[in-house]
Coordinates of C-alpha atoms in Angstrom, one line a residue:
M1 CA 0.0 0.0 0.0
S2 CA 1.5 3.3 -0.9
I3 CA 0.8 6.7 0.4
P4 CA -0.5 9.1 -2.4
R5 CA 1.5 12.2 -3.1
Q6 CA -1.5 14.2 -3.9
I7 CA -4.8 14.2 -2.1
S8 CA -8.1 14.5 -4.1
F9 CA -10.9 16.6 -2.7
S10 CA -14.1 16.6 -4.9
G11 CA -12.3 16.1 -8.1
G12 CA -9.5 18.7 -7.6
L13 CA -5.9 17.7 -6.8
V14 CA -4.3 19.3 -3.7
S15 CA -0.7 18.8 -2.8
P16 CA 0.0 18.2 0.8
F17 CA 2.7 20.9 0.4
A18 CA 0.3 23.4 -0.8
R19 CA -0.8 25.4 2.2
N20 CA -4.2 27.3 1.9
R21 CA -4.2 27.9 -1.8
G22 CA -5.6 24.6 -2.9
A23 CA -8.1 24.4 0.0
R24 CA -9.5 27.8 -0.8
A25 CA -9.7 27.0 -4.5
N26 CA -11.7 23.8 -3.8
G27 CA -14.0 25.5 -1.3
F28 CA -12.8 23.8 2.0
N29 CA -12.6 25.4 5.3
S30 CA -9.2 27.2 5.6
S31 CA -8.9 26.4 9.3
Y32 CA -8.9 22.7 8.7
T33 CA -6.2 23.0 6.0
K34 CA -4.1 25.2 8.3
F35 CA -4.3 22.6 11.1
A36 CA -3.5 19.7 8.7
C37 CA -0.7 21.5 7.0
S38 CA 0.8 23.0 10.2
G39 CA 0.9 19.5 11.6
F40 CA 2.8 18.3 8.5
D41 CA 5.1 21.3 8.8
I42 CA 5.9 20.5 12.4
L43 CA 6.6 16.8 11.6
Y44 CA 8.8 18.1 8.8
L45 CA 10.6 20.4 11.2
Y46 CA 11.4 17.9 13.9
P47 CA 14.3 16.2 12.1
L48 CA 15.6 19.7 11.1
M49 CA 15.5 20.9 14.6
F50 CA 17.1 17.7 15.9
K51 CA 19.9 18.2 13.4
M52 CA 20.4 21.8 14.5
I53 CA 20.5 20.8 18.2
L54 CA 22.8 17.9 17.4
Y55 CA 25.2 20.1 15.4
G56 CA 25.1 22.8 18.1
F57 CA 25.9 20.1 20.7
L58 CA 28.7 18.8 18.6
I59 CA 30.2 22.2 18.2
Y60 CA 29.9 22.8 21.8
L61 CA 31.7 19.5 22.6
A62 CA 34.4 20.3 20.1
Y63 CA 34.9 23.7 21.7
K64 CA 35.2 22.3 25.2
F65 CA 37.6 19.5 23.9
I66 CA 39.9 22.0 22.3
F67 CA 39.9 24.8 24.9
E68 CA 39.8 22.5 28.0
L69 CA 42.0 19.7 26.9
V70 CA 44.1 20.2 23.8
I71 CA 45.4 23.7 24.5
P72 CA 46.2 23.1 28.2
V73 CA 48.0 19.9 27.5
S74 CA 50.0 21.4 24.7
K75 CA 51.0 24.3 27.0
A76 CA 51.9 21.9 29.8
T77 CA 54.1 19.9 27.5
S78 CA 55.9 22.9 26.1
Q79 CA 56.6 24.1 29.7
V80 CA 57.9 20.7 30.7
K81 CA 60.2 20.6 27.6
D82 CA 61.4 24.1 28.5
N83 CA 62.1 23.0 32.1
L84 CA 63.8 19.9 31.0
R85 CA 66.1 21.8 28.7
K86 CA 67.0 24.3 31.4
M87 CA 67.8 21.5 33.8
Q88 CA 70.0 19.8 31.2
E89 CA 71.9 23.1 30.6
M90 CA 72.4 23.5 34.3
Q91 CA 73.7 19.9 34.6
Q92 CA 76.1 20.4 31.8
A93 CA 77.3 23.6 33.4
Q94 CA 77.9 22.0 36.7
Q95 CA 79.6 19.1 34.9
Q96 CA 82.0 21.5 33.2
Q97 CA 82.7 23.3 36.4
F98 CA 83.5 20.0 38.1
Q99 CA 85.8 19.0 35.3
Q100 CA 87.7 22.3 35.6
Q101 CA 88.1 21.9 39.3
Q102 CA 89.3 18.3 38.8
R103 CA 91.9 19.6 36.3
Q104 CA 93.1 22.3 38.7
A105 CA 93.4 19.9 41.5
E106 CA 95.4 17.5 39.2
A107 CA 97.6 20.4 38.1
Q108 CA 98.2 21.5 41.7
A109 CA 99.0 17.9 42.7
Q110 CA 101.5 17.7 39.9
Q111 CA 103.2 20.9 40.9
A112 CA 103.4 19.7 44.5
A113 CA 104.9 16.4 43.4
A114 CA 107.4 18.2 41.2
K115 CA 108.4 20.5 44.1
E116 CA 108.9 17.7 46.4
A117 CA 110.9 15.6 44.0
A118 CA 113.1 18.6 43.3
A119 CA 113.6 19.2 47.1
K120 CA 114.5 15.6 47.8
S121 CA 117.0 15.2 45.0
G122 CA 119.1 18.4 45.6
D123 CA 119.8 18.7 49.3
Y124 CA 119.6 15.2 50.6
I125 CA 122.9 13.3 51.2
D126 CA 122.9 9.6 51.8
F127 CA 125.2 8.5 54.5
E128 CA 126.1 5.3 56.3
E129 CA 126.6 5.0 59.9
V130 CA 130.1 4.3 61.0
K131 CA 130.9 1.9 63.8

């Protein structure tokens, strides 16, 4: 059973999409036609309203997702990267400073050993005990 696309009233054809024009032309009460057509219009608008509400909700969710999750996470990761880079630079600077201090200590130890060796070899005379 199929639904007819046009409704016949007393021999004339009236489209369900025609509002009051077809009803007045055929002599029907315009209030009945308004009621019937407005009900059809409301049924036609429900999916459209649902789509609009759904699109609005999806846009709202996308906005919340971007501004409450994506942007703060990206800012936090960039701050962590910056802090990590700064800590690595500080560690490298401390390591270089430690190596310089170690070199200076080694140089001082070598100078002290050289002075001690020079002092021992010049003035010390080996002697044997006489009986």
